[in-house]
Short mmCIF file of C-alpha atoms in Angstrom, two decimals:
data_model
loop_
_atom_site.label_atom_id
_atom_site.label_comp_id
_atom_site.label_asym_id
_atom_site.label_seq_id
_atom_site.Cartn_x
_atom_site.Cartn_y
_atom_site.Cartn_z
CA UNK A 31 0.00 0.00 0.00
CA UNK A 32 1.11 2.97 -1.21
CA UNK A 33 -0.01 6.68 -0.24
CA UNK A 34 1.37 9.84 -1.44
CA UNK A 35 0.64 13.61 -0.87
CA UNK A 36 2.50 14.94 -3.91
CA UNK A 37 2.93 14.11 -7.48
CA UNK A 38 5.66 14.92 -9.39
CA UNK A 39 5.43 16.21 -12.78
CA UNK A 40 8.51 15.15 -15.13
CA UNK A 41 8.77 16.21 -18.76
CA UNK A 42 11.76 16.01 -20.48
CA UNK A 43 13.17 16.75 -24.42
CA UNK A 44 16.65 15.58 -25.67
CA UNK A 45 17.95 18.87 -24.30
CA UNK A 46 16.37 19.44 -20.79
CA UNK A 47 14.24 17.07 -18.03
CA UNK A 48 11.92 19.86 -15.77
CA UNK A 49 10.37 18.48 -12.48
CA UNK A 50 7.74 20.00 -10.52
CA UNK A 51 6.04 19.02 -7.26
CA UNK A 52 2.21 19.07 -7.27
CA UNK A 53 0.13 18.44 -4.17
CA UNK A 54 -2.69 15.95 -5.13
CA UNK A 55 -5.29 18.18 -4.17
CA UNK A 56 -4.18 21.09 -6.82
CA UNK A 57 -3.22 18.23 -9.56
CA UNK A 58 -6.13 18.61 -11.39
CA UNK A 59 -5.93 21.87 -12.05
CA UNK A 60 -2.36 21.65 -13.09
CA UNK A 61 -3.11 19.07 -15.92
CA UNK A 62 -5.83 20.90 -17.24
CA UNK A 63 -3.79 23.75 -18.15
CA UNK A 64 -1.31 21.16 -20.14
CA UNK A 65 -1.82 20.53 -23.55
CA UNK A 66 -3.96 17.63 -24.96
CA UNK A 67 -0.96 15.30 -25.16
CA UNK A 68 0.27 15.67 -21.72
CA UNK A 69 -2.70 15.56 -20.25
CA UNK A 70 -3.52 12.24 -22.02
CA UNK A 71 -0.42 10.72 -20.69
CA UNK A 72 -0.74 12.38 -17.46
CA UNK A 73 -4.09 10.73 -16.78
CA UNK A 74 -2.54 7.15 -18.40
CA UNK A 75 0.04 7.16 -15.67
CA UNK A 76 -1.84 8.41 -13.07
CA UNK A 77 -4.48 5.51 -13.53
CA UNK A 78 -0.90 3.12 -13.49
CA UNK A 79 0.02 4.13 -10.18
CA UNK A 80 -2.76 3.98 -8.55
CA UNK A 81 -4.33 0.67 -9.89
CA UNK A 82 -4.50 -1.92 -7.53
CA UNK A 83 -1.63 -4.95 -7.87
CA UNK A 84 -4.02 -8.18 -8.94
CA UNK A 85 -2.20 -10.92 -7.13
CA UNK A 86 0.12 -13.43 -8.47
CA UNK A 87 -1.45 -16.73 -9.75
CA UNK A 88 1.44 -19.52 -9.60
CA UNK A 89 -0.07 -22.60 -10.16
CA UNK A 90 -2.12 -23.15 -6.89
CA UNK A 91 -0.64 -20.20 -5.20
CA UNK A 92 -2.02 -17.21 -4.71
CA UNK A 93 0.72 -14.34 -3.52
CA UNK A 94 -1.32 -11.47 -2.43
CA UNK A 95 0.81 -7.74 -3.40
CA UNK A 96 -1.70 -6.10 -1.02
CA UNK A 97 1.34 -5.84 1.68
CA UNK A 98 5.08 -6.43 0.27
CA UNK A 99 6.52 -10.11 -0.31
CA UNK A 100 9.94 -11.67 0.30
CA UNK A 101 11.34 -13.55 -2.88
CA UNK A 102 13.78 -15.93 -1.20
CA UNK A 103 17.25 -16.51 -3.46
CA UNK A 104 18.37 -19.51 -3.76
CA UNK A 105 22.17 -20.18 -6.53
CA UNK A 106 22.26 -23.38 -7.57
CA UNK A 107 25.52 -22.87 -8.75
CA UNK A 108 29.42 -23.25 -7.72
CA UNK A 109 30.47 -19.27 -8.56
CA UNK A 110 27.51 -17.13 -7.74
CA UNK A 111 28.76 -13.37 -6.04
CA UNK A 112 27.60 -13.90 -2.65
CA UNK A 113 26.83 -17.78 -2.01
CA UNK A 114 28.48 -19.54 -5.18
CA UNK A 115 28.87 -23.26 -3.85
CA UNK A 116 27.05 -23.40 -1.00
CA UNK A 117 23.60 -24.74 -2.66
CA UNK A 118 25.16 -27.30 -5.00
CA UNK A 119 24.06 -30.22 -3.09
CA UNK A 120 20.23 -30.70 -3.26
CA UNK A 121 19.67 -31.85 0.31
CA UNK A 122 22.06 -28.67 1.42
CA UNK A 123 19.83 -26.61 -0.65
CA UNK A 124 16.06 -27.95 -0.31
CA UNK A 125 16.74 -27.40 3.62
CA UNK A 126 17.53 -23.99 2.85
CA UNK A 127 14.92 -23.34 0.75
CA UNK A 128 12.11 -24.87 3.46
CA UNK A 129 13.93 -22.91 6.20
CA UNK A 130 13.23 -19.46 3.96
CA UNK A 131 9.88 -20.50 3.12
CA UNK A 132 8.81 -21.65 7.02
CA UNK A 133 9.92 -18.41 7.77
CA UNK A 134 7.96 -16.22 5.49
CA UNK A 135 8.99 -15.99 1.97
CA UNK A 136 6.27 -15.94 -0.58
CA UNK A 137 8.39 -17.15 -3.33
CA UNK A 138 11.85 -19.15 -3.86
CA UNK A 139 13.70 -18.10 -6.39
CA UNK A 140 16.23 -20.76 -7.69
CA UNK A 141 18.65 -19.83 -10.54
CA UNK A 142 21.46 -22.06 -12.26
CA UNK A 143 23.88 -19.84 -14.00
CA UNK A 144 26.01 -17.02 -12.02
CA UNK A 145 25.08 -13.95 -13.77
CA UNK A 146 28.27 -11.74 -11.49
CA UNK A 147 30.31 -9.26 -13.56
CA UNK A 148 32.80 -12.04 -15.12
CA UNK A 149 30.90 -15.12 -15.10
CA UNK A 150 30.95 -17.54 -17.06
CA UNK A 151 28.10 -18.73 -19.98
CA UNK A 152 27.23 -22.02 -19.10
CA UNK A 153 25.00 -25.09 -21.48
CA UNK A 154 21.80 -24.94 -21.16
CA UNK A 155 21.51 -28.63 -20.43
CA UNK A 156 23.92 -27.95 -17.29
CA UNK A 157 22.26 -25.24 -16.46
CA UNK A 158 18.44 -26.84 -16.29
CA UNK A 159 20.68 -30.39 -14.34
CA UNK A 160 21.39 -27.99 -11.74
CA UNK A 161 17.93 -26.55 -10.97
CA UNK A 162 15.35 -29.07 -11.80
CA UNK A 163 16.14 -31.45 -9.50
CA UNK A 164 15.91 -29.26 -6.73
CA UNK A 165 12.83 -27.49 -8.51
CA UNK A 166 10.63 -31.25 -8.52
CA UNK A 167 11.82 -31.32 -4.81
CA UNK A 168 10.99 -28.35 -3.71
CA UNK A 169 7.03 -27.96 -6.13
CA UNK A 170 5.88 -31.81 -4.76
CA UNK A 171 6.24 -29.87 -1.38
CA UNK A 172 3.75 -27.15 -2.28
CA UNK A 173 6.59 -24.69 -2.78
CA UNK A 174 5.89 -21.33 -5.53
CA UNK A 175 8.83 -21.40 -7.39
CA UNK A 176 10.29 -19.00 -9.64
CA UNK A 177 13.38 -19.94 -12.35
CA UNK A 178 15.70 -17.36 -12.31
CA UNK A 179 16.72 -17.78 -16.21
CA UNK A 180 17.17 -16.75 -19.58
CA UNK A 181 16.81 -19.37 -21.60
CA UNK A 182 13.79 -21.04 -23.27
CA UNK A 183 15.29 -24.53 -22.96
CA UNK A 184 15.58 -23.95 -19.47
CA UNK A 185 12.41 -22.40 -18.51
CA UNK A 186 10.60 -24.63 -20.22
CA UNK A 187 12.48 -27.56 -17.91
CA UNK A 188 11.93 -25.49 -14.83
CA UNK A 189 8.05 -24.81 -15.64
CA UNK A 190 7.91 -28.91 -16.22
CA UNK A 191 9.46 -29.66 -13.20
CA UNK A 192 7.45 -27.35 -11.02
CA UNK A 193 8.29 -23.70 -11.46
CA UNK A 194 5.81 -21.07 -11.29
CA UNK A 195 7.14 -17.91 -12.43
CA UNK A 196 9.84 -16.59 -14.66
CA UNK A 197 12.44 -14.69 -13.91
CA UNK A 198 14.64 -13.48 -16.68
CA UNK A 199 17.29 -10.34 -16.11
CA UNK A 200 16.97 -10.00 -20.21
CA UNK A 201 13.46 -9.30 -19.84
CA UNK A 202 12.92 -12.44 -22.45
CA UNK A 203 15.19 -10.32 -24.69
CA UNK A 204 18.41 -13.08 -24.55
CA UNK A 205 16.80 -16.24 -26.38
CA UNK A 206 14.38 -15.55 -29.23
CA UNK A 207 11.68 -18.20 -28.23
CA UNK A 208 11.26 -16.81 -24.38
CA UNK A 209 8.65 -14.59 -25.43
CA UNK A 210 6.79 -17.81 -26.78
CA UNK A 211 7.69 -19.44 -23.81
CA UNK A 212 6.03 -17.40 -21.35
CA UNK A 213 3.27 -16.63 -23.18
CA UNK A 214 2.49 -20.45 -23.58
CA UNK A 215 3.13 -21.08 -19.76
CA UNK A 216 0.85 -18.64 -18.94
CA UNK A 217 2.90 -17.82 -15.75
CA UNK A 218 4.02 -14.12 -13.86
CA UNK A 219 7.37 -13.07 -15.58
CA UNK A 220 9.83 -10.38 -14.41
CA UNK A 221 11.30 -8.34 -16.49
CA UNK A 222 14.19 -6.72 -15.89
CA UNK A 223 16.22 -3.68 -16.97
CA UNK A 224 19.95 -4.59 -17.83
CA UNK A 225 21.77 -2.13 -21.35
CA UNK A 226 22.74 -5.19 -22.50
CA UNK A 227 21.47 -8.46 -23.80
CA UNK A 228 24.76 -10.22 -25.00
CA UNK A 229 26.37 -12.82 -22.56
CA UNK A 230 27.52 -10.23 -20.26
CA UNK A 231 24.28 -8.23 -19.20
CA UNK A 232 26.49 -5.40 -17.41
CA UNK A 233 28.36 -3.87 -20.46
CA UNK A 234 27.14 -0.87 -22.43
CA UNK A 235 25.41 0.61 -19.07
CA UNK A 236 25.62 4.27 -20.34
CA UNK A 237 22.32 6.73 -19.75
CA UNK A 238 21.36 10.39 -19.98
CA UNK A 239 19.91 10.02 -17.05
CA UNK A 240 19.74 6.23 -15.50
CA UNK A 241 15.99 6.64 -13.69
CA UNK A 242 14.04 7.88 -16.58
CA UNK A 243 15.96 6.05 -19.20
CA UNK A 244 15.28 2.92 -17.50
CA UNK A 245 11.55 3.69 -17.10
CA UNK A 246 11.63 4.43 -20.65
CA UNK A 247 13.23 1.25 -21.40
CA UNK A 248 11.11 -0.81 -19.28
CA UNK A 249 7.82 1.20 -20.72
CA UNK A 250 8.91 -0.12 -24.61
CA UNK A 251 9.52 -3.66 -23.05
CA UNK A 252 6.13 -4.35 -21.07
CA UNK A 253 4.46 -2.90 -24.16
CA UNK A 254 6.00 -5.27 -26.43
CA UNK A 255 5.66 -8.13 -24.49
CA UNK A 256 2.23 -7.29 -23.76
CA UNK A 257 1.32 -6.67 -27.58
CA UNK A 258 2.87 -10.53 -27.50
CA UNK A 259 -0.11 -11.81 -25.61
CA UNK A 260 1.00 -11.84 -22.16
CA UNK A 261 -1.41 -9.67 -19.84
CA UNK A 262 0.28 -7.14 -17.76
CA UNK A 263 -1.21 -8.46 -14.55
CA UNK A 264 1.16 -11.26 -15.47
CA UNK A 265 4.12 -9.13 -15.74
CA UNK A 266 6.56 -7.80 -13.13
CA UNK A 267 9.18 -5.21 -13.38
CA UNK A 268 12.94 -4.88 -11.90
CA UNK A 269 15.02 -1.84 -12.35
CA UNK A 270 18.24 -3.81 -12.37
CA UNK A 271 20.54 -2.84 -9.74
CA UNK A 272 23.50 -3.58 -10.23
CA UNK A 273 23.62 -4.45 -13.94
CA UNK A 274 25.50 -2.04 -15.74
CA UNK A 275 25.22 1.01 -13.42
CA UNK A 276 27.67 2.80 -11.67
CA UNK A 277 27.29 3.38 -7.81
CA UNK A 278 25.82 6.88 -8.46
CA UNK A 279 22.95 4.88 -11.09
CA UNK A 280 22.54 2.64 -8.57
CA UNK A 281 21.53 5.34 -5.63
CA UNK A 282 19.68 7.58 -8.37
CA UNK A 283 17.14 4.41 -9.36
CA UNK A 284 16.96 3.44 -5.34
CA UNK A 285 16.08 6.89 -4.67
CA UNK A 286 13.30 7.45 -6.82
CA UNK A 287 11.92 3.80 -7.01
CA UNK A 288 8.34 5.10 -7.07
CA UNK A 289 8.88 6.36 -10.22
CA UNK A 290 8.23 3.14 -11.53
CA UNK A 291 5.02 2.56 -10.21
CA UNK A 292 3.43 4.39 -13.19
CA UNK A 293 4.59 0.91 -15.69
CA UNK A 294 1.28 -0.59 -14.50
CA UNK A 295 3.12 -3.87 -13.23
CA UNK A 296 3.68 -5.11 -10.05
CA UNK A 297 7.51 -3.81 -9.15
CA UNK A 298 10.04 -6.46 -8.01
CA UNK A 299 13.54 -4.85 -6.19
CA UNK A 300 16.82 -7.02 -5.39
CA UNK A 301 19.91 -5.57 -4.13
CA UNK A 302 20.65 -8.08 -1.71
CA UNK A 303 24.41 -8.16 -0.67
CA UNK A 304 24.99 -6.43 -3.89
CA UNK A 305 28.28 -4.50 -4.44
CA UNK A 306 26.94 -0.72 -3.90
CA UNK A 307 26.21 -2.12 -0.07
CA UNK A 308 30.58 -2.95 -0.21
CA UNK A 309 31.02 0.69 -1.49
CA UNK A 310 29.24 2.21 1.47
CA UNK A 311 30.53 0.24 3.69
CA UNK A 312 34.50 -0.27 3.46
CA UNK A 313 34.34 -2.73 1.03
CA UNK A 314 32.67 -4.97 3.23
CA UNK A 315 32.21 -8.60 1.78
CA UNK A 316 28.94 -9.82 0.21
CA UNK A 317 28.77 -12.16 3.29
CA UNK A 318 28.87 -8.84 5.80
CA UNK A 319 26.17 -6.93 3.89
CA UNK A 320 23.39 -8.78 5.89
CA UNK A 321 22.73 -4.83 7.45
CA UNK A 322 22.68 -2.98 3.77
CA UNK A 323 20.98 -5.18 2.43
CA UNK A 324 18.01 -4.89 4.96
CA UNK A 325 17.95 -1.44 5.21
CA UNK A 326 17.94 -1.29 1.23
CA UNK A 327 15.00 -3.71 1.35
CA UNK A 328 12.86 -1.35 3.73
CA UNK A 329 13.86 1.90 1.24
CA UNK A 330 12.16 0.13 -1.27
CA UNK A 331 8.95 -0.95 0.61
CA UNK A 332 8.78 2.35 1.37
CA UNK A 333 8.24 3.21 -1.63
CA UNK A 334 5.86 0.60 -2.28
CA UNK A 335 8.10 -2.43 -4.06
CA UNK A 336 5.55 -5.38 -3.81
CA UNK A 337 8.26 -7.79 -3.80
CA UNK A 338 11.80 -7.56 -2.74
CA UNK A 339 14.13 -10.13 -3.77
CA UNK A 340 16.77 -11.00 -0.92
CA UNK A 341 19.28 -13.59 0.32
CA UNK A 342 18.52 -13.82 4.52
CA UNK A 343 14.72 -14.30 3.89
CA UNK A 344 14.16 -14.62 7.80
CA UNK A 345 16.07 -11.48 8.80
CA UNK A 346 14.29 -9.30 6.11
CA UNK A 347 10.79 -10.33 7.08
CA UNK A 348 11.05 -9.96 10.23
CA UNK A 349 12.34 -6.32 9.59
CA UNK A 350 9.15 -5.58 6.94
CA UNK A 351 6.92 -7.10 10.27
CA UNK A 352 8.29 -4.04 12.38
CA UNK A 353 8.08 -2.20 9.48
CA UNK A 354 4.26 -2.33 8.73
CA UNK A 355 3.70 -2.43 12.61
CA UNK A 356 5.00 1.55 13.17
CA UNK A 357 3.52 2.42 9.76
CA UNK A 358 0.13 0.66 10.91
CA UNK A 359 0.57 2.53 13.82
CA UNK A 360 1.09 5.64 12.61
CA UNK A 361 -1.90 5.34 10.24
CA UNK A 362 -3.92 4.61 12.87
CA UNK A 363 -2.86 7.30 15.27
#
């Protein structure tokens, strides 16, 4: 739940990007005195933000966005950033997985390929061995999964074995049969904002300004993968930190993460032990960043992110449960 005093108004040309701060009750006024155009698009995004989030059908589970969501992350693989290794094993990692889930998380997120700065591309067929397994466990226990991929050959063994929900960092832009993929599974998909959709999603990261042109970017995306036949209740959105953006991108997108309320879609935000927590923090390793990454996950329920996408599951709910207890209270009061 969302609530807001102010709007602001952004318009911007090649040359110049003007902001101005409108209180809601004089924003009427203001957009009748814009011309036709603006006030069409105006009233477009205006409807956007303040639509209510239909929740998220996976398979027999229902994930309400009424009140934000924990996405628990689990790497199946032997060279992810933060835990690369440790979830190899499918015992190791099913245990993990129940642990995150007993304690909260709406969703377990289970990818197969590292997708660091650096990493390396991995076969398909190794990357689906690494996941499914774990995926069949993990479903036959009444698990929502999501596959954290993108590649069709891999989502469509993940969706076979169990998987709910597609998560692809190249917003289904990577493999040309992804689009067809999800729109056949008829599952929620995240799409998310990276400048590149090569093997190494983090090169070519250069913006005019990173919030808008990602908005922009992620605008054209939904839109075409909507005009594909998926519905954009089905369809969630992820800025991308930490894929080709500087520190500076980074705190500019964090900062003004509301903006993207006005794609329509339900907004998905990871940052979980990612590297800009190191650079605030003297270098501190991605196993240290347990306190960044929390208080990164409450910024962005602040500003109304219906899912945030984290590795400590337990540690972050519990902080959203204090959380919605002083905002309830101040509500209230």
């Amino acid at each position: 739940m969302l609530w807001f005093s102010q709007i602001e108004f952004i318009s911007r040309d090649a040359a110049t990007t003007q902001r101005k701060l409108v209180a809601v009750r004089e924003w009427d006024a203001f957009v009748a005195a814009l011309p036709q155009s603006a006030r069409a698009r105006c009233a477009m995004l205006l409807e956007r933000i303040t639509a209510p989030r239909a929740a998220l059908q996976m398979g027999t589970h229902r994930v309400s966005l009424e009140q934000p969501q924990v996405m628990a992350i689990i790497n199946a693989t032997p060279d992810s950033f933060s835990d690369g290794g440790k979830n190899l094993d499918t015992d190791i990692a099913a245990k993990a997985a129940v642990a995150m889930s007993t304690a909260g998380a709406a969703i377990i997120d289970i990818g197969g390929e590292s997708t660091r700065p650096g990493a390396p591309l991995i076969a398909e067929g190794e990357e689906l061995n690494r996941v499914a397994p774990l995926i069949r466990r993990l479903a036959g226990a009444g698990t929502a999964i999501s596959i954290d991929t993108r590649k069709a050959p891999v989502m469509e063994g993940a969706l076979q074995a169990g998987a709910t929900m597609i998560n692809d960092i190249s917003a289904l832009l990577y493999d040309d049969r992804a689009v067809d993929v999800a729109r056949k599974s008829n599952v929620p998909v995240v799409l998310m904002h990276a400048p590149s959709q090569s093997n190494d999603p983090h090169k070519d990261g250069v913006y005019d300004d990173v919030v808008y042109d990602v908005f922009d970017w992620l605008e054209q995306r939904v839109s075409a993968v909507e005009a594909a036949g998926l519905s954009r209740e089905m369809i969630l959105v992820d800025p991308g930190i930490g894929f080709g953006k500087t520190l500076a991108d980074n705190l500019a997108i964090i900062n003004n993460l509301a903006i993207y309320h006005g794609l329509g879609c339900a907004l998905l935000f990871g940052a979980s032990r990612k590297r800009l927590i190191g650079a605030l923090s003297n270098e501190a390793e991605a196993a240290d960043r347990l306190g960044g990454s929390i208080f990164l996950a409450i910024k962005a329920v602040e500003q109304g992110a219906h899912i945030v996408r984290v590795h400590d599951a337990a540690e972050t709910i519990q902080a959203i449960k204090v959380w919605r207890g002083l905002r309830d209270a101040a509500l209230q009061g």
